[in-house]
Coordinates of C-alpha atoms in Angstrom, one line a residue:
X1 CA 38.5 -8.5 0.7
X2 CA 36.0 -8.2 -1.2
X3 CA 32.8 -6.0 -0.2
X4 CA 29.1 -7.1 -0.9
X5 CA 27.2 -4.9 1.2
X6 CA 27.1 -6.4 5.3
X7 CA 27.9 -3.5 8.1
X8 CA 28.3 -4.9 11.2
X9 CA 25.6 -3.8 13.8
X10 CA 27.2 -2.4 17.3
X11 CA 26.0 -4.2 20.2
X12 CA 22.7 -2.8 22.2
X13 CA 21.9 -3.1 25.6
X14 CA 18.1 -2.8 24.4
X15 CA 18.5 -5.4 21.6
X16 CA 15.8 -8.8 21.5
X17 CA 18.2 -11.4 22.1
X18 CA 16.9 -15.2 21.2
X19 CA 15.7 -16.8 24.8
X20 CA 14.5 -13.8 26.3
X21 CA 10.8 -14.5 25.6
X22 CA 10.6 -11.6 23.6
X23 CA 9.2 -12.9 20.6
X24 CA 6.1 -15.7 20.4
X25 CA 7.3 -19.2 21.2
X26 CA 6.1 -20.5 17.8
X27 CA 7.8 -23.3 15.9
X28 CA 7.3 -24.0 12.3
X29 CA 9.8 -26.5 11.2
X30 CA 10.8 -29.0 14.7
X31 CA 13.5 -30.4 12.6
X32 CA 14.9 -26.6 12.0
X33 CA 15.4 -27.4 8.1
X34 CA 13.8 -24.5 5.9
X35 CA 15.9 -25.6 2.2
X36 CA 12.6 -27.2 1.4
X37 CA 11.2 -23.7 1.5
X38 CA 13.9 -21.4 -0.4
X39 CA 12.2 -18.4 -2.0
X40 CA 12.8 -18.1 -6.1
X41 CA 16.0 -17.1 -6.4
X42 CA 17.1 -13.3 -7.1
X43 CA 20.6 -11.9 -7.8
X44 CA 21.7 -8.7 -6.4
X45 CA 24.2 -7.9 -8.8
X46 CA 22.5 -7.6 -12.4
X47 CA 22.9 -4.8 -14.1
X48 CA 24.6 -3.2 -10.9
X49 CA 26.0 -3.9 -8.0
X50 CA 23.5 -3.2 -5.3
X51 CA 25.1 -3.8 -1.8
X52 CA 21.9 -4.7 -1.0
X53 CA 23.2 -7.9 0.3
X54 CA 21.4 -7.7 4.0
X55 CA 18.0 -6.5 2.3
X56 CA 18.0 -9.6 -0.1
X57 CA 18.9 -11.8 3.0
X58 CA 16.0 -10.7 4.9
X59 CA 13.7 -10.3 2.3
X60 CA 14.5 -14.2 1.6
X61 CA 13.9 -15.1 5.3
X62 CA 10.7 -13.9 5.4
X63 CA 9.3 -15.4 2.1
X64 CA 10.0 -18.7 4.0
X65 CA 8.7 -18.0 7.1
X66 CA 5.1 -16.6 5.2
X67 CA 5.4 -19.7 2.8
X68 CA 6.1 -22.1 6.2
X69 CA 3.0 -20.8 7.6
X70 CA 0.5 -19.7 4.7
X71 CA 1.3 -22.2 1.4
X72 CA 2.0 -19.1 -0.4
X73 CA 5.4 -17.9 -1.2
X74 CA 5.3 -13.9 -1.4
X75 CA 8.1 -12.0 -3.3
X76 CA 9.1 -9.2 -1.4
X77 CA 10.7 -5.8 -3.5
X78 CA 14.8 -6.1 -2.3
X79 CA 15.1 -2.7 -4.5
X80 CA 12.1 -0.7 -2.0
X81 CA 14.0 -3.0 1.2
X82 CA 17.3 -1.2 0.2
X83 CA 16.3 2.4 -0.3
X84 CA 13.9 2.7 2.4
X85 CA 16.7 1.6 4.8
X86 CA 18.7 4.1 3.3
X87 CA 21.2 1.5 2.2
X88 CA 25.1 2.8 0.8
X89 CA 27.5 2.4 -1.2
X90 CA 29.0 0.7 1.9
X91 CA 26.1 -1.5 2.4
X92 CA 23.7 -1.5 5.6
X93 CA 23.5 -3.2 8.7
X94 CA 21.0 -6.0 9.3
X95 CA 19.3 -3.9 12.5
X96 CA 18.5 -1.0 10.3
X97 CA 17.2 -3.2 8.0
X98 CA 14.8 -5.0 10.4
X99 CA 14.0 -1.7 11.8
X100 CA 12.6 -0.2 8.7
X101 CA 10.2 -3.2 8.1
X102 CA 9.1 -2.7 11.7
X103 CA 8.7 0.7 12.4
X104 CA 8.5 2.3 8.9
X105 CA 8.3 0.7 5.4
X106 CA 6.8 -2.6 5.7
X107 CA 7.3 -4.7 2.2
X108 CA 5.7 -4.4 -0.9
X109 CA 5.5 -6.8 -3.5
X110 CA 8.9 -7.4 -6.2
X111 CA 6.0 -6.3 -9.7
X112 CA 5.4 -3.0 -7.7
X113 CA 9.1 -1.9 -7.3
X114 CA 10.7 -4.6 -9.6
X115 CA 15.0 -4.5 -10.0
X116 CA 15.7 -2.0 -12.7
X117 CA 18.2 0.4 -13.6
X118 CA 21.5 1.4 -15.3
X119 CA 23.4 3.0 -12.5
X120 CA 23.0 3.2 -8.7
X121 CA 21.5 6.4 -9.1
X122 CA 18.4 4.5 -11.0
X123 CA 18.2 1.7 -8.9
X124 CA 17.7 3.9 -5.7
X125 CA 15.9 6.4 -6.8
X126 CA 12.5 7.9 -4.8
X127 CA 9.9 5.9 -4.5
X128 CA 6.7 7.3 -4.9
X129 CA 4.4 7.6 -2.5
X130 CA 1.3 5.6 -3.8
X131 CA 4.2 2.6 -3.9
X132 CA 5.1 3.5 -0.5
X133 CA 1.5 3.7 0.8
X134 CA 1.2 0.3 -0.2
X135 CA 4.2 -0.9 2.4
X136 CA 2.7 1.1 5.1
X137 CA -0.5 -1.0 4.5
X138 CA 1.6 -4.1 5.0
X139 CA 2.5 -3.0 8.3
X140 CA -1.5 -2.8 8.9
X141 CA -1.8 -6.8 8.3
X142 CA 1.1 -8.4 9.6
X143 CA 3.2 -8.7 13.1
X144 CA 7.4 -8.5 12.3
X145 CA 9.8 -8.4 14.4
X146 CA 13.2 -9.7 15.0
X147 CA 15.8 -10.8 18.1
X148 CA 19.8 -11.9 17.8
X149 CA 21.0 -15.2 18.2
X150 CA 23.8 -16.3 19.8
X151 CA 26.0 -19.3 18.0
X152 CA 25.5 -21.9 20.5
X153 CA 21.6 -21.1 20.2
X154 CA 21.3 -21.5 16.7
X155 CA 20.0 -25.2 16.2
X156 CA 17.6 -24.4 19.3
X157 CA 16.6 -21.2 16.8
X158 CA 16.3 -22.8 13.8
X159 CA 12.8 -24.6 14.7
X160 CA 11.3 -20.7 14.6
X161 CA 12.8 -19.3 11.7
X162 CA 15.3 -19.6 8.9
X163 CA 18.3 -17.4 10.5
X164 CA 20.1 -14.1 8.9
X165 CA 24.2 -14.7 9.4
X166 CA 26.9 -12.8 8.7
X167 CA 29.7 -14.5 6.4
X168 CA 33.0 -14.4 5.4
X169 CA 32.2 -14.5 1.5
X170 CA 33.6 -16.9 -0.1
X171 CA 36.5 -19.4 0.3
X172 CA 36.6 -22.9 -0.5
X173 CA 38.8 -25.6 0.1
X174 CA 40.0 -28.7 -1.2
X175 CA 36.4 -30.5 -0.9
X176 CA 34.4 -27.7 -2.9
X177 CA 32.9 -26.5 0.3
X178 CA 32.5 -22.9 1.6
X179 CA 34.3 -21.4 4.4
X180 CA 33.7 -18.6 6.5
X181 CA 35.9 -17.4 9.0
X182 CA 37.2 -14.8 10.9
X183 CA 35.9 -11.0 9.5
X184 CA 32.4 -10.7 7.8
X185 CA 31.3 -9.0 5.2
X186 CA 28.5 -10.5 3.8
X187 CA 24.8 -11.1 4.8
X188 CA 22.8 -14.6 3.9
X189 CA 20.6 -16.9 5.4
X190 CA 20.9 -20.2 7.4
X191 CA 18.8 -22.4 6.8
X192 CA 19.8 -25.7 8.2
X193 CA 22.4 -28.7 8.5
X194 CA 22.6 -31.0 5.9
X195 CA 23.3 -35.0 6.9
X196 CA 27.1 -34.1 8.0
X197 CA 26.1 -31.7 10.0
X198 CA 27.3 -28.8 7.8
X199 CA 25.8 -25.4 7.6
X200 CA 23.4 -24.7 4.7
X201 CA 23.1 -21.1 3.1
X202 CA 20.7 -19.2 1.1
X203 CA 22.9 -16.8 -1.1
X204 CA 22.2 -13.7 -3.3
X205 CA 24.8 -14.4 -5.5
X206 CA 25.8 -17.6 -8.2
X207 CA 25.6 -21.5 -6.8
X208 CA 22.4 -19.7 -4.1
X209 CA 22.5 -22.9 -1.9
X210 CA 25.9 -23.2 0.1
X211 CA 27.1 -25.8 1.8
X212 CA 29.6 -24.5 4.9
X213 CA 32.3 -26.5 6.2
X214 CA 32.1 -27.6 9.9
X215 CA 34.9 -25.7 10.9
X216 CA 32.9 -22.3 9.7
X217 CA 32.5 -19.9 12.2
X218 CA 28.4 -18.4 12.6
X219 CA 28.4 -15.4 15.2
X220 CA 25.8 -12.7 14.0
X221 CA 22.6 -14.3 13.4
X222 CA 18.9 -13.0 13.3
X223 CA 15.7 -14.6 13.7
X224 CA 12.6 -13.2 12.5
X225 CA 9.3 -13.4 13.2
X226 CA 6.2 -12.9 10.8
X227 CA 2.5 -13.6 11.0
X228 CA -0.4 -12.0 10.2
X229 CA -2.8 -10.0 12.2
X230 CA -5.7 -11.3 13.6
X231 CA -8.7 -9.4 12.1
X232 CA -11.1 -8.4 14.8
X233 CA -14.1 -8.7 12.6
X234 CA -13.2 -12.1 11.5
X235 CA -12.1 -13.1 15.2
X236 CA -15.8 -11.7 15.9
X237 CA -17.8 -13.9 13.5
X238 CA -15.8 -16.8 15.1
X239 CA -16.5 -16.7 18.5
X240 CA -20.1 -16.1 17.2
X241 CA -19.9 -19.3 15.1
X242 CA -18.9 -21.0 18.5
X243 CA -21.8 -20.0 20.2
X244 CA -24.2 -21.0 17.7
X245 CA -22.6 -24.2 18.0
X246 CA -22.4 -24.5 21.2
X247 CA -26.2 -23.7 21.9
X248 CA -27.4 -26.3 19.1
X249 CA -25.6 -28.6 21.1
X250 CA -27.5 -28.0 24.3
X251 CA -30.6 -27.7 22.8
X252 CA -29.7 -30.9 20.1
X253 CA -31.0 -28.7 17.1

């Protein structure tokens, strides 16, 4: 089988899990259909193959969830994702991933850190520390986190978030469609059902939008949460705003 870069997490007894209130109850697409929203596409096999398959994924996710909410599609740095998470030759799992926006790295724009390189060597090389400064800032301005899904939650998760799933990369059959069963070894994102109820994927590799046969089987999924912070000077001026408001009212200035 073929290896492009997915390593399974092991099960937590602290992890978020989807319906346990521990992320805000905010939907952005009722409907759960996010392939109106698919970031510009970026292949992580160029020049090398990065394994970088579960840093591509969530990179993707959250370009949809800031262009969902904001207008404005952002293009996260896959190549400062991957080496901050300290990804392998073997790949890397999709809660260390997470776990390095969250508590360490942040994201930094794709111009700052852009794909380059000859070798593997190149391509995850140190970053230097005014680029990483610049994540750390990131992590000043907006709220991330993440929680697992389980597969008969995944339709009620979908309204939140486009969702990271693990795959079995790539099979088709007779119809053209993919199939994924059984072992995974791959990391993409979900982001909907087209009109015969078959799972849609977001792909880092050729043909980026996949359709999924019914039959595929979806057991490790993420949802993600992203949304900037409120700033307390802003928030300031507008409860000020409201007063003003309020007291031309009474007085009927």
């Amino acid at each position: 089988m073929k290896h492009y870069g997915y390593i399974p997490d092991a099960p937590k007894d602290k992890d978020f899990i989807f319906g346990a209130q521990n992320l805000p109850d905010e939907i952005l697409r009722p409907l759960g259909d996010w392939y109106n929203y698919l970031p510009e596409f970026e292949h992580q096999r160029q020049n090398i193959e990065t394994q970088a398959c579960v840093s591509f994924g969530t990179n993707s996710a959250l370009e949809m969830i800031h262009k969902a909410r904001y207008k404005k599609e952002p293009n996260y740095s896959d190549r400062y994702l991957a080496k901050m998470s300290n990804t392998t030759p073997y790949g890397n799992s999709p809660r260390t991933v997470a776990d390095t926006i969250r508590k360490i790295a942040g994201e930094i724009d794709e111009k700052e850190w852009p794909f380059e390189g000859e070798s593997w060597e190149d391509y995850y090389k140190e970053i230097p520390d005014d680029i990483s400064k610049k994540g750390f800032k990131w992590l000043e301005n907006y709220d991330f986190g993440y929680e697992f899904v389980k597969p008969e939650d995944i339709k009620t998760a979908l309204p939140y978030s486009p969702l990271g799933v693990a795959v079995n990369a790539w099979e088709q059959n007779d119809s053209g469609e993919y199939v994924s069963r059984g072992a995974e070894n791959h990391w993409c994102v979900l982001v909907g059902y087209d009109d015969y109820d078959r799972p849609l994927v977001f792909d880092s590799y050729e043909q980026q939008l996949k359709v999924l046969s019914k039959d595929s089987e979806l057991k490790i999924l993420i949802r993600y949460y992203l949304k900037k912070k409120e700033n307390l000077e802003e928030k300031k001026e507008s409860i000020i705003d409201k007063i003003i408001k309020w007291f031309r009212s009474i007085i009927k200035i």
